[in-house]
mmCIF file of C-alpha atoms in Angstrom:
data_model
loop_
_atom_site.group_PDB
_atom_site.id
_atom_site.type_symbol
_atom_site.label_atom_id
_atom_site.label_comp_id
_atom_site.label_asym_id
_atom_site.label_seq_id
_atom_site.Cartn_x
_atom_site.Cartn_y
_atom_site.Cartn_z
ATOM 1 C CA UNK A 1 120.759 78.794 63.567
ATOM 2 C CA UNK A 2 124.400 78.640 65.541
ATOM 3 C CA UNK A 3 125.755 81.412 63.055
ATOM 4 C CA UNK A 4 123.090 83.250 63.105
ATOM 5 C CA UNK A 5 123.323 83.930 66.858
ATOM 6 C CA UNK A 6 126.962 84.382 66.248
ATOM 7 C CA UNK A 7 126.547 87.157 63.349
ATOM 8 C CA UNK A 8 123.687 88.780 66.365
ATOM 9 C CA UNK A 9 126.498 89.788 68.569
ATOM 10 C CA UNK A 10 128.236 92.869 67.727
ATOM 11 C CA UNK A 11 132.027 93.707 68.170
ATOM 12 C CA UNK A 12 132.280 95.100 71.232
ATOM 13 C CA UNK A 13 133.693 93.443 73.996
ATOM 14 C CA UNK A 14 133.434 93.393 78.161
ATOM 15 C CA UNK A 15 135.756 91.144 80.536
ATOM 16 C CA UNK A 16 135.719 90.712 84.045
ATOM 17 C CA UNK A 17 137.843 88.617 86.883
ATOM 18 C CA UNK A 18 137.206 87.366 90.212
ATOM 19 C CA UNK A 19 139.673 88.204 93.674
ATOM 20 C CA UNK A 20 139.943 86.244 96.281
ATOM 21 C CA UNK A 21 137.928 89.091 97.864
ATOM 22 C CA UNK A 22 135.716 90.921 94.856
ATOM 23 C CA UNK A 23 135.077 90.961 91.309
ATOM 24 C CA UNK A 24 136.313 93.333 88.831
ATOM 25 C CA UNK A 25 134.162 93.640 85.945
ATOM 26 C CA UNK A 26 135.085 95.951 82.819
ATOM 27 C CA UNK A 27 134.295 96.678 79.366
ATOM 28 C CA UNK A 28 136.064 99.166 76.210
ATOM 29 C CA UNK A 29 133.247 102.119 75.591
ATOM 30 C CA UNK A 30 133.497 102.433 71.762
ATOM 31 C CA UNK A 31 131.229 105.644 70.744
ATOM 32 C CA UNK A 32 129.945 106.318 67.408
ATOM 33 C CA UNK A 33 131.165 109.512 67.635
ATOM 34 C CA UNK A 34 133.410 111.980 69.498
ATOM 35 C CA UNK A 35 129.918 114.419 69.766
ATOM 36 C CA UNK A 36 128.394 111.812 71.760
ATOM 37 C CA UNK A 37 128.335 112.558 75.196
ATOM 38 C CA UNK A 38 129.553 109.703 76.664
ATOM 39 C CA UNK A 39 128.160 110.378 80.493
ATOM 40 C CA UNK A 40 124.442 109.186 78.852
ATOM 41 C CA UNK A 41 126.501 105.867 77.991
ATOM 42 C CA UNK A 42 126.316 103.140 80.423
ATOM 43 C CA UNK A 43 127.254 99.145 79.796
ATOM 44 C CA UNK A 44 127.978 98.590 83.380
ATOM 45 C CA UNK A 45 124.634 97.977 85.038
ATOM 46 C CA UNK A 46 123.345 97.426 88.342
ATOM 47 C CA UNK A 47 120.785 94.547 89.001
ATOM 48 C CA UNK A 48 120.213 94.901 92.814
ATOM 49 C CA UNK A 49 122.862 96.466 95.902
ATOM 50 C CA UNK A 50 124.945 92.845 95.575
ATOM 51 C CA UNK A 51 125.054 92.493 91.659
ATOM 52 C CA UNK A 52 126.078 94.376 88.209
ATOM 53 C CA UNK A 53 126.362 93.326 84.897
ATOM 54 C CA UNK A 54 128.037 93.926 81.710
ATOM 55 C CA UNK A 55 127.439 93.116 77.967
ATOM 56 C CA UNK A 56 128.391 92.446 74.642
ATOM 57 C CA UNK A 57 126.477 93.125 72.202
ATOM 58 C CA UNK A 58 123.616 94.623 71.365
ATOM 59 C CA UNK A 59 122.636 97.197 73.611
ATOM 60 C CA UNK A 60 119.120 97.469 73.682
ATOM 61 C CA UNK A 61 118.368 93.985 74.206
ATOM 62 C CA UNK A 62 120.362 94.291 77.096
ATOM 63 C CA UNK A 63 118.509 96.248 78.800
ATOM 64 C CA UNK A 64 115.650 94.597 77.926
ATOM 65 C CA UNK A 65 116.845 91.362 80.079
ATOM 66 C CA UNK A 66 118.063 94.240 82.969
ATOM 67 C CA UNK A 67 114.856 94.917 83.170
ATOM 68 C CA UNK A 68 113.446 92.237 83.572
ATOM 69 C CA UNK A 69 116.844 90.851 86.283
ATOM 70 C CA UNK A 70 115.622 93.268 88.407
ATOM 71 C CA UNK A 71 111.979 92.558 87.873
ATOM 72 C CA UNK A 72 113.352 89.079 88.880
ATOM 73 C CA UNK A 73 115.837 89.635 91.773
ATOM 74 C CA UNK A 74 112.790 92.323 93.522
ATOM 75 C CA UNK A 75 110.304 89.200 93.419
ATOM 76 C CA UNK A 76 112.307 86.992 95.134
ATOM 77 C CA UNK A 77 113.059 90.102 98.131
ATOM 78 C CA UNK A 78 109.515 90.401 97.693
ATOM 79 C CA UNK A 79 108.752 87.261 98.769
ATOM 80 C CA UNK A 80 111.787 86.040 100.889
ATOM 81 C CA UNK A 81 112.808 89.713 102.284
ATOM 82 C CA UNK A 82 116.052 88.707 101.204
ATOM 83 C CA UNK A 83 118.758 89.154 98.678
ATOM 84 C CA UNK A 84 118.899 87.055 95.777
ATOM 85 C CA UNK A 85 121.759 84.630 95.842
ATOM 86 C CA UNK A 86 123.697 85.398 92.186
ATOM 87 C CA UNK A 87 123.523 82.213 91.345
ATOM 88 C CA UNK A 88 119.577 81.692 91.304
ATOM 89 C CA UNK A 89 119.091 85.469 89.275
ATOM 90 C CA UNK A 90 121.282 83.547 86.909
ATOM 91 C CA UNK A 91 119.925 81.109 86.811
ATOM 92 C CA UNK A 92 116.593 83.128 86.013
ATOM 93 C CA UNK A 93 117.946 85.105 83.465
ATOM 94 C CA UNK A 94 119.336 82.816 81.629
ATOM 95 C CA UNK A 95 115.635 80.686 81.267
ATOM 96 C CA UNK A 96 114.128 84.393 80.110
ATOM 97 C CA UNK A 97 117.145 83.594 77.220
ATOM 98 C CA UNK A 98 116.442 80.191 76.350
ATOM 99 C CA UNK A 99 112.715 81.244 76.395
ATOM 100 C CA UNK A 100 113.316 83.423 73.125
ATOM 101 C CA UNK A 101 115.270 80.641 71.132
ATOM 102 C CA UNK A 102 112.101 78.041 71.766
ATOM 103 C CA UNK A 103 109.468 80.839 71.168
ATOM 104 C CA UNK A 104 107.486 81.407 68.261
ATOM 105 C CA UNK A 105 107.663 85.170 66.592
ATOM 106 C CA UNK A 106 110.663 85.982 68.469
ATOM 107 C CA UNK A 107 114.391 86.140 68.030
ATOM 108 C CA UNK A 108 117.026 85.306 70.874
ATOM 109 C CA UNK A 109 118.257 88.121 72.775
ATOM 110 C CA UNK A 110 121.337 90.014 70.533
ATOM 111 C CA UNK A 111 123.533 89.906 73.837
ATOM 112 C CA UNK A 112 126.288 87.707 76.349
ATOM 113 C CA UNK A 113 126.031 89.056 79.434
ATOM 114 C CA UNK A 114 128.942 89.275 82.521
ATOM 115 C CA UNK A 115 126.856 88.788 85.756
ATOM 116 C CA UNK A 116 129.228 89.830 88.479
ATOM 117 C CA UNK A 117 128.400 89.739 92.187
ATOM 118 C CA UNK A 118 129.222 88.824 96.028
ATOM 119 C CA UNK A 119 126.554 86.710 98.257
ATOM 120 C CA UNK A 120 126.479 84.669 101.006
ATOM 121 C CA UNK A 121 128.527 82.723 99.033
ATOM 122 C CA UNK A 122 131.645 84.854 98.336
ATOM 123 C CA UNK A 123 132.442 86.537 94.957
ATOM 124 C CA UNK A 124 130.932 85.151 91.690
ATOM 125 C CA UNK A 125 131.063 85.705 87.985
ATOM 126 C CA UNK A 126 128.624 83.951 85.759
ATOM 127 C CA UNK A 127 128.906 84.383 81.776
ATOM 128 C CA UNK A 128 124.936 84.315 80.171
ATOM 129 C CA UNK A 129 124.955 83.324 75.868
ATOM 130 C CA UNK A 130 122.429 83.809 73.872
ATOM 131 C CA UNK A 131 121.451 80.383 74.411
ATOM 132 C CA UNK A 132 121.091 80.617 77.536
ATOM 133 C CA UNK A 133 123.716 78.843 79.046
ATOM 134 C CA UNK A 134 125.147 80.327 81.715
ATOM 135 C CA UNK A 135 129.152 79.659 83.222
ATOM 136 C CA UNK A 136 130.883 80.490 86.200
ATOM 137 C CA UNK A 137 133.965 82.298 85.472
ATOM 138 C CA UNK A 138 137.082 82.381 87.591
ATOM 139 C CA UNK A 139 138.253 84.969 84.662
ATOM 140 C CA UNK A 140 136.740 85.299 81.633
ATOM 141 C CA UNK A 141 136.257 87.812 78.670
ATOM 142 C CA UNK A 142 134.030 88.222 75.379
ATOM 143 C CA UNK A 143 133.726 90.241 72.822
ATOM 144 C CA UNK A 144 136.601 91.705 70.624
ATOM 145 C CA UNK A 145 139.670 90.064 70.258
ATOM 146 C CA UNK A 146 138.603 86.962 72.974
ATOM 147 C CA UNK A 147 141.287 84.747 72.698
ATOM 148 C CA UNK A 148 143.750 86.972 72.587
ATOM 149 C CA UNK A 149 142.414 88.420 75.630
ATOM 150 C CA UNK A 150 141.334 84.832 77.581
ATOM 151 C CA UNK A 151 145.547 83.853 76.709
ATOM 152 C CA UNK A 152 146.530 86.966 78.744
ATOM 153 C CA UNK A 153 144.770 86.448 81.202
ATOM 154 C CA UNK A 154 145.847 82.895 81.747
ATOM 155 C CA UNK A 155 148.545 84.128 82.102
ATOM 156 C CA UNK A 156 148.556 86.786 84.558
ATOM 157 C CA UNK A 157 144.893 85.487 86.966
ATOM 158 C CA UNK A 158 146.044 83.706 90.377
ATOM 159 C CA UNK A 159 143.611 82.326 92.888
ATOM 160 C CA UNK A 160 144.852 84.801 95.509
ATOM 161 C CA UNK A 161 144.618 88.052 93.045
ATOM 162 C CA UNK A 162 144.111 91.308 95.778
ATOM 163 C CA UNK A 163 141.226 93.245 94.144
ATOM 164 C CA UNK A 164 143.542 96.219 93.116
ATOM 165 C CA UNK A 165 145.817 93.746 91.028
ATOM 166 C CA UNK A 166 142.479 92.644 89.167
ATOM 167 C CA UNK A 167 141.053 96.473 88.369
ATOM 168 C CA UNK A 168 145.083 96.707 86.650
ATOM 169 C CA UNK A 169 144.861 93.441 85.415
ATOM 170 C CA UNK A 170 141.798 94.333 83.779
ATOM 171 C CA UNK A 171 143.077 97.215 82.670
ATOM 172 C CA UNK A 172 145.830 95.428 80.744
ATOM 173 C CA UNK A 173 143.714 93.091 78.857
ATOM 174 C CA UNK A 174 141.633 95.733 77.702
ATOM 175 C CA UNK A 175 144.611 97.748 76.775
ATOM 176 C CA UNK A 176 145.813 95.004 74.999
ATOM 177 C CA UNK A 177 143.036 94.925 71.761
ATOM 178 C CA UNK A 178 142.463 98.384 72.171
ATOM 179 C CA UNK A 179 142.344 100.877 69.545
ATOM 180 C CA UNK A 180 142.962 104.392 69.710
ATOM 181 C CA UNK A 181 144.073 106.109 73.243
ATOM 182 C CA UNK A 182 142.642 104.357 76.675
ATOM 183 C CA UNK A 183 140.832 106.938 79.070
ATOM 184 C CA UNK A 184 138.642 107.655 81.312
ATOM 185 C CA UNK A 185 136.039 108.626 79.710
ATOM 186 C CA UNK A 186 135.709 105.070 76.583
ATOM 187 C CA UNK A 187 136.647 102.257 78.882
ATOM 188 C CA UNK A 188 133.975 101.071 82.269
ATOM 189 C CA UNK A 189 134.941 99.396 85.182
ATOM 190 C CA UNK A 190 132.231 97.737 87.509
ATOM 191 C CA UNK A 191 133.887 96.269 91.265
ATOM 192 C CA UNK A 192 131.697 94.881 93.845
ATOM 193 C CA UNK A 193 134.063 93.695 96.999
ATOM 194 C CA UNK A 194 133.592 92.155 100.955
ATOM 195 C CA UNK A 195 130.934 95.478 101.403
ATOM 196 C CA UNK A 196 128.261 93.747 98.852
ATOM 197 C CA UNK A 197 127.985 96.676 96.904
ATOM 198 C CA UNK A 198 128.499 97.213 93.625
ATOM 199 C CA UNK A 199 129.944 99.807 92.107
ATOM 200 C CA UNK A 200 131.000 101.776 89.108
ATOM 201 C CA UNK A 201 133.963 103.615 88.563
ATOM 202 C CA UNK A 202 133.935 107.084 87.805
ATOM 203 C CA UNK A 203 136.654 107.926 85.142
ATOM 204 C CA UNK A 204 138.393 110.388 87.324
ATOM 205 C CA UNK A 205 138.795 107.198 89.790
ATOM 206 C CA UNK A 206 139.321 104.758 86.344
ATOM 207 C CA UNK A 207 142.608 107.811 85.775
ATOM 208 C CA UNK A 208 144.171 107.401 89.186
ATOM 209 C CA UNK A 209 144.064 103.615 88.024
ATOM 210 C CA UNK A 210 145.085 104.534 84.380
ATOM 211 C CA UNK A 211 148.106 105.665 85.711
ATOM 212 C CA UNK A 212 149.423 103.646 88.133
ATOM 213 C CA UNK A 213 149.541 100.624 85.473
ATOM 214 C CA UNK A 214 151.756 103.061 82.915
ATOM 215 C CA UNK B 1 81.230 80.696 116.703
ATOM 216 C CA UNK B 2 84.381 81.559 115.879
ATOM 217 C CA UNK B 3 85.768 79.240 112.496
ATOM 218 C CA UNK B 4 89.233 79.637 114.507
ATOM 219 C CA UNK B 5 87.947 77.950 117.838
ATOM 220 C CA UNK B 6 85.719 75.161 115.831
ATOM 221 C CA UNK B 7 88.842 72.016 116.671
ATOM 222 C CA UNK B 8 90.885 73.389 118.848
ATOM 223 C CA UNK B 9 94.278 73.736 119.627
ATOM 224 C CA UNK B 10 96.813 75.013 121.964
ATOM 225 C CA UNK B 11 100.942 76.177 120.866
ATOM 226 C CA UNK B 12 103.879 77.734 122.153
ATOM 227 C CA UNK B 13 107.329 78.237 121.505
ATOM 228 C CA UNK B 14 110.103 79.252 124.161
ATOM 229 C CA UNK B 15 113.852 80.325 123.306
ATOM 230 C CA UNK B 16 116.169 78.757 125.529
ATOM 231 C CA UNK B 17 120.228 79.173 125.210
ATOM 232 C CA UNK B 18 121.057 77.852 122.457
ATOM 233 C CA UNK B 19 117.757 75.766 121.965
ATOM 234 C CA UNK B 20 114.251 76.502 121.542
ATOM 235 C CA UNK B 21 111.437 74.047 122.607
ATOM 236 C CA UNK B 22 107.854 73.490 120.500
ATOM 237 C CA UNK B 23 104.591 72.205 121.951
ATOM 238 C CA UNK B 24 100.914 71.388 121.191
ATOM 239 C CA UNK B 25 98.394 70.248 123.296
ATOM 240 C CA UNK B 26 96.920 66.650 120.964
ATOM 241 C CA UNK B 27 93.737 66.878 120.949
ATOM 242 C CA UNK B 28 91.571 67.021 117.537
ATOM 243 C CA UNK B 29 87.633 67.956 118.209
ATOM 244 C CA UNK B 30 85.227 68.749 116.816
ATOM 245 C CA UNK B 31 82.362 71.516 118.718
ATOM 246 C CA UNK B 32 82.241 69.318 121.536
ATOM 247 C CA UNK B 33 82.870 66.056 120.439
ATOM 248 C CA UNK B 34 86.370 64.935 120.994
ATOM 249 C CA UNK B 35 87.560 62.887 117.669
ATOM 250 C CA UNK B 36 91.440 62.381 118.069
ATOM 251 C CA UNK B 37 93.482 62.477 120.916
ATOM 252 C CA UNK B 38 97.268 62.433 118.508
ATOM 253 C CA UNK B 39 96.617 65.211 116.019
ATOM 254 C CA UNK B 40 100.064 66.419 115.035
ATOM 255 C CA UNK B 41 100.362 70.488 114.727
ATOM 256 C CA UNK B 42 103.657 70.417 115.254
ATOM 257 C CA UNK B 43 105.958 69.660 111.742
ATOM 258 C CA UNK B 44 109.472 69.315 111.475
ATOM 259 C CA UNK B 45 110.279 71.243 107.449
ATOM 260 C CA UNK B 46 113.993 70.271 108.695
ATOM 261 C CA UNK B 47 116.461 69.790 111.137
ATOM 262 C CA UNK B 48 116.407 73.159 112.380
ATOM 263 C CA UNK B 49 113.686 74.172 111.309
ATOM 264 C CA UNK B 50 109.542 73.523 113.039
ATOM 265 C CA UNK B 51 106.447 74.965 112.089
ATOM 266 C CA UNK B 52 103.626 75.107 114.128
ATOM 267 C CA UNK B 53 99.536 76.180 113.364
ATOM 268 C CA UNK B 54 96.815 76.436 114.981
ATOM 269 C CA UNK B 55 93.204 76.568 113.813
ATOM 270 C CA UNK B 56 91.340 74.917 111.827
ATOM 271 C CA UNK B 57 92.892 71.765 110.860
ATOM 272 C CA UNK B 58 92.062 71.283 107.375
ATOM 273 C CA UNK B 59 93.664 74.628 107.142
ATOM 274 C CA UNK B 60 96.511 73.288 109.170
ATOM 275 C CA UNK B 61 97.259 69.873 107.151
ATOM 276 C CA UNK B 62 96.835 71.822 103.310
ATOM 277 C CA UNK B 63 99.553 75.280 104.312
ATOM 278 C CA UNK B 64 101.997 72.627 106.199
ATOM 279 C CA UNK B 65 102.020 70.683 102.598
ATOM 280 C CA UNK B 66 102.500 73.586 100.587
ATOM 281 C CA UNK B 67 105.218 74.798 102.705
ATOM 282 C CA UNK B 68 106.956 71.462 102.461
ATOM 283 C CA UNK B 69 106.743 71.549 98.233
ATOM 284 C CA UNK B 70 107.647 74.952 98.355
ATOM 285 C CA UNK B 71 110.612 74.173 100.655
ATOM 286 C CA UNK B 72 111.992 71.039 99.034
ATOM 287 C CA UNK B 73 111.897 73.058 95.788
ATOM 288 C CA UNK B 74 113.448 76.204 97.422
ATOM 289 C CA UNK B 75 116.145 72.748 98.544
ATOM 290 C CA UNK B 76 116.231 71.735 95.206
ATOM 291 C CA UNK B 77 117.141 75.649 94.006
ATOM 292 C CA UNK B 78 119.309 77.206 96.230
ATOM 293 C CA UNK B 79 121.132 73.625 97.247
ATOM 294 C CA UNK B 80 120.191 74.726 100.935
ATOM 295 C CA UNK B 81 117.922 74.754 103.575
ATOM 296 C CA UNK B 82 115.713 77.890 104.053
ATOM 297 C CA UNK B 83 116.675 79.815 107.083
ATOM 298 C CA UNK B 84 113.903 80.582 109.315
ATOM 299 C CA UNK B 85 113.419 84.095 109.184
ATOM 300 C CA UNK B 86 113.419 83.761 105.448
ATOM 301 C CA UNK B 87 110.770 80.806 105.917
ATOM 302 C CA UNK B 88 108.796 82.966 107.903
ATOM 303 C CA UNK B 89 108.749 85.665 105.567
ATOM 304 C CA UNK B 90 107.842 83.111 103.044
ATOM 305 C CA UNK B 91 104.685 82.208 104.907
ATOM 306 C CA UNK B 92 103.116 85.833 105.615
ATOM 307 C CA UNK B 93 103.693 85.999 101.935
ATOM 308 C CA UNK B 94 101.609 82.749 101.183
ATOM 309 C CA UNK B 95 98.997 83.783 104.250
ATOM 310 C CA UNK B 96 98.369 87.374 102.820
ATOM 311 C CA UNK B 97 97.985 86.121 98.922
ATOM 312 C CA UNK B 98 94.375 85.025 100.184
ATOM 313 C CA UNK B 99 93.788 88.048 102.185
ATOM 314 C CA UNK B 100 90.246 87.796 101.008
ATOM 315 C CA UNK B 101 89.359 84.357 101.886
ATOM 316 C CA UNK B 102 91.925 83.431 103.879
ATOM 317 C CA UNK B 103 93.558 80.185 105.540
ATOM 318 C CA UNK B 104 91.926 79.595 109.647
ATOM 319 C CA UNK B 105 95.490 78.751 110.924
ATOM 320 C CA UNK B 106 97.893 80.769 113.184
ATOM 321 C CA UNK B 107 101.258 79.828 112.601
ATOM 322 C CA UNK B 108 103.957 79.781 115.069
ATOM 323 C CA UNK B 109 107.199 79.231 113.527
ATOM 324 C CA UNK B 110 110.581 78.220 115.622
ATOM 325 C CA UNK B 111 114.063 77.655 114.151
ATOM 326 C CA UNK B 112 117.613 77.947 114.593
ATOM 327 C CA UNK B 113 119.398 80.232 112.424
ATOM 328 C CA UNK B 114 122.905 81.338 111.106
ATOM 329 C CA UNK B 115 125.138 80.554 114.120
ATOM 330 C CA UNK B 116 122.390 78.677 115.706
ATOM 331 C CA UNK B 117 120.954 81.631 117.131
ATOM 332 C CA UNK B 118 117.572 80.453 118.020
ATOM 333 C CA UNK B 119 114.239 82.342 116.539
ATOM 334 C CA UNK B 120 110.800 82.474 116.613
ATOM 335 C CA UNK B 121 107.732 84.002 115.487
ATOM 336 C CA UNK B 122 103.600 83.985 114.783
ATOM 337 C CA UNK B 123 101.936 85.842 112.757
ATOM 338 C CA UNK B 124 98.111 86.277 112.844
ATOM 339 C CA UNK B 125 95.796 84.174 109.745
ATOM 340 C CA UNK B 126 96.655 87.134 107.197
ATOM 341 C CA UNK B 127 100.361 86.535 107.345
ATOM 342 C CA UNK B 128 101.910 90.003 109.997
ATOM 343 C CA UNK B 129 104.336 88.615 111.369
ATOM 344 C CA UNK B 130 105.276 89.069 115.403
ATOM 345 C CA UNK B 131 108.363 88.356 116.590
ATOM 346 C CA UNK B 132 109.555 87.912 120.163
ATOM 347 C CA UNK B 133 112.442 87.106 122.060
ATOM 348 C CA UNK B 134 111.164 84.973 124.501
ATOM 349 C CA UNK B 135 108.065 83.016 123.446
ATOM 350 C CA UNK B 136 104.968 83.594 121.566
ATOM 351 C CA UNK B 137 101.531 81.570 121.642
ATOM 352 C CA UNK B 138 99.065 80.070 119.614
ATOM 353 C CA UNK B 139 95.290 78.728 119.891
ATOM 354 C CA UNK B 140 92.391 78.695 121.876
ATOM 355 C CA UNK B 141 94.383 78.280 125.326
ATOM 356 C CA UNK B 142 96.578 81.344 124.196
ATOM 357 C CA UNK B 143 94.838 83.906 126.938
ATOM 358 C CA UNK B 144 95.800 81.358 129.395
ATOM 359 C CA UNK B 145 99.348 81.028 127.880
ATOM 360 C CA UNK B 146 100.120 83.817 127.637
ATOM 361 C CA UNK B 147 99.868 84.389 131.344
ATOM 362 C CA UNK B 148 101.685 80.942 131.999
ATOM 363 C CA UNK B 149 104.233 82.145 130.006
ATOM 364 C CA UNK B 150 105.223 85.351 131.464
ATOM 365 C CA UNK B 151 105.426 83.939 134.695
ATOM 366 C CA UNK B 152 107.199 81.201 134.402
ATOM 367 C CA UNK B 153 109.892 81.856 131.813
ATOM 368 C CA UNK B 154 113.069 83.237 132.297
ATOM 369 C CA UNK B 155 116.177 84.061 130.045
ATOM 370 C CA UNK B 156 118.800 81.626 128.686
ATOM 371 C CA UNK B 157 117.330 78.216 130.090
ATOM 372 C CA UNK B 158 119.577 74.698 129.181
ATOM 373 C CA UNK B 159 117.786 72.625 127.183
ATOM 374 C CA UNK B 160 116.576 70.906 130.126
ATOM 375 C CA UNK B 161 114.961 74.038 131.905
ATOM 376 C CA UNK B 162 113.208 74.463 129.443
ATOM 377 C CA UNK B 163 111.687 71.672 128.872
ATOM 378 C CA UNK B 164 110.374 71.881 132.245
ATOM 379 C CA UNK B 165 109.250 75.461 132.069
ATOM 380 C CA UNK B 166 107.093 74.884 128.394
ATOM 381 C CA UNK B 167 105.546 71.466 130.100
ATOM 382 C CA UNK B 168 104.064 73.070 132.248
ATOM 383 C CA UNK B 169 103.057 76.064 131.174
ATOM 384 C CA UNK B 170 101.277 73.873 128.545
ATOM 385 C CA UNK B 171 99.632 71.193 130.614
ATOM 386 C CA UNK B 172 98.454 74.532 132.976
ATOM 387 C CA UNK B 173 97.118 76.221 130.097
ATOM 388 C CA UNK B 174 95.043 73.926 128.243
ATOM 389 C CA UNK B 175 93.675 72.019 132.204
ATOM 390 C CA UNK B 176 91.903 76.013 131.848
ATOM 391 C CA UNK B 177 90.729 75.371 128.007
ATOM 392 C CA UNK B 178 87.940 72.545 127.676
ATOM 393 C CA UNK B 179 88.596 72.259 123.060
ATOM 394 C CA UNK B 180 92.969 71.715 123.576
ATOM 395 C CA UNK B 181 94.562 69.448 125.853
ATOM 396 C CA UNK B 182 94.502 65.269 125.896
ATOM 397 C CA UNK B 183 97.970 65.640 126.268
ATOM 398 C CA UNK B 184 101.116 67.998 125.101
ATOM 399 C CA UNK B 185 103.824 67.067 122.268
ATOM 400 C CA UNK B 186 106.674 69.072 122.955
ATOM 401 C CA UNK B 187 110.040 69.466 120.452
ATOM 402 C CA UNK B 188 112.901 70.980 121.764
ATOM 403 C CA UNK B 189 115.607 71.542 119.816
ATOM 404 C CA UNK B 190 119.677 72.113 119.884
ATOM 405 C CA UNK B 191 122.030 72.327 118.001
ATOM 406 C CA UNK B 192 122.658 68.415 117.689
ATOM 407 C CA UNK B 193 119.784 66.794 118.542
ATOM 408 C CA UNK B 194 116.290 67.438 118.419
ATOM 409 C CA UNK B 195 113.663 65.603 121.758
ATOM 410 C CA UNK B 196 110.554 65.065 120.589
ATOM 411 C CA UNK B 197 108.893 64.214 124.556
ATOM 412 C CA UNK B 198 104.896 63.331 124.738
ATOM 413 C CA UNK B 199 103.252 64.588 127.571
ATOM 414 C CA UNK B 200 100.405 62.679 129.770
ATOM 415 C CA UNK B 201 97.703 65.305 131.479
ATOM 416 C CA UNK B 202 94.773 65.690 132.133
ATOM 417 C CA UNK B 203 92.736 63.395 129.324
ATOM 418 C CA UNK B 204 89.527 65.625 129.421
#
């Protein structure tokens, strides 16, 4: 069973890191051909105004999970008139993923998720695996080049990093294993700060950060 | 005869300076007959959140049990107590679920929220929330209670003055209502302590 799960997770990758005042998630956006309209592809998705997610693996599977998670978050909001805490949403999403490892006639989800959010407990990061287990991280990477990326993060990560440093670190980590020329069009970056609003950076904003990193 | 007047009840909650008070009568009747003189209508959900339920006694008890159940699970999942505003939303949702076969209760919710700011609210039997900054009332004696509270209430009372005020308002109102009375139950809640007192009024 474990080897089957690994085979389902394709070789795209994403990474994230937490700072004292926010969270950054980033991923490479590898398109099958230069003819593809890159603006139509978005790997980083918003789940609630204060929680975002990026995946590594099968895109269609991630879309199903995003849809389910959004509904769960909104149901919580309808009941309690309060935004769902990050831990609760992660737990419920993980429960769905676990369900698909134990039910008949279905296969596990071929994605690992990185959930980034900011709630009353502060900035938080979670990784959720196809098995349904979830882990809280200060900084993590997954997918292609994961071991190199993690080593790089271990060296670079500090607890009192500022958000700008984190974005630079994320870009540098992605650059390590990047094939070809990195640009605002083939990576995606999502950011959440103390304003508790998750936003995906535009290509232009990413280009600015790329230039700072050079 | 209305089902809301079957058992008789009186409930009031008031906001003070960094504290709140919630009080109820103690009578449980079956129409004109008094069955109990120590009936509990106010329930503690957690140290800074109290729920009062007026109306049909059976529904008050059942609703309380169900809300305690929901709150216990919430505490286990979220590893924290519910904020009063959140609890009020939950009660409202639960009441509306039974829109076409409602609980015959009118809840009064009182608690200390973020930074120990007092929060009170009431709602009707199908969950229409009503927030107030000063006081909320419920039960068969509610009309008298509105009058008494309106005239006796002052903002920013300390917990001792609040106790006096809410007790006077309660006793004078239930004395005008034949279905509620037989004493009073008053809870004064500050950020550091909860004081429970029993009032002796006209025992009829």
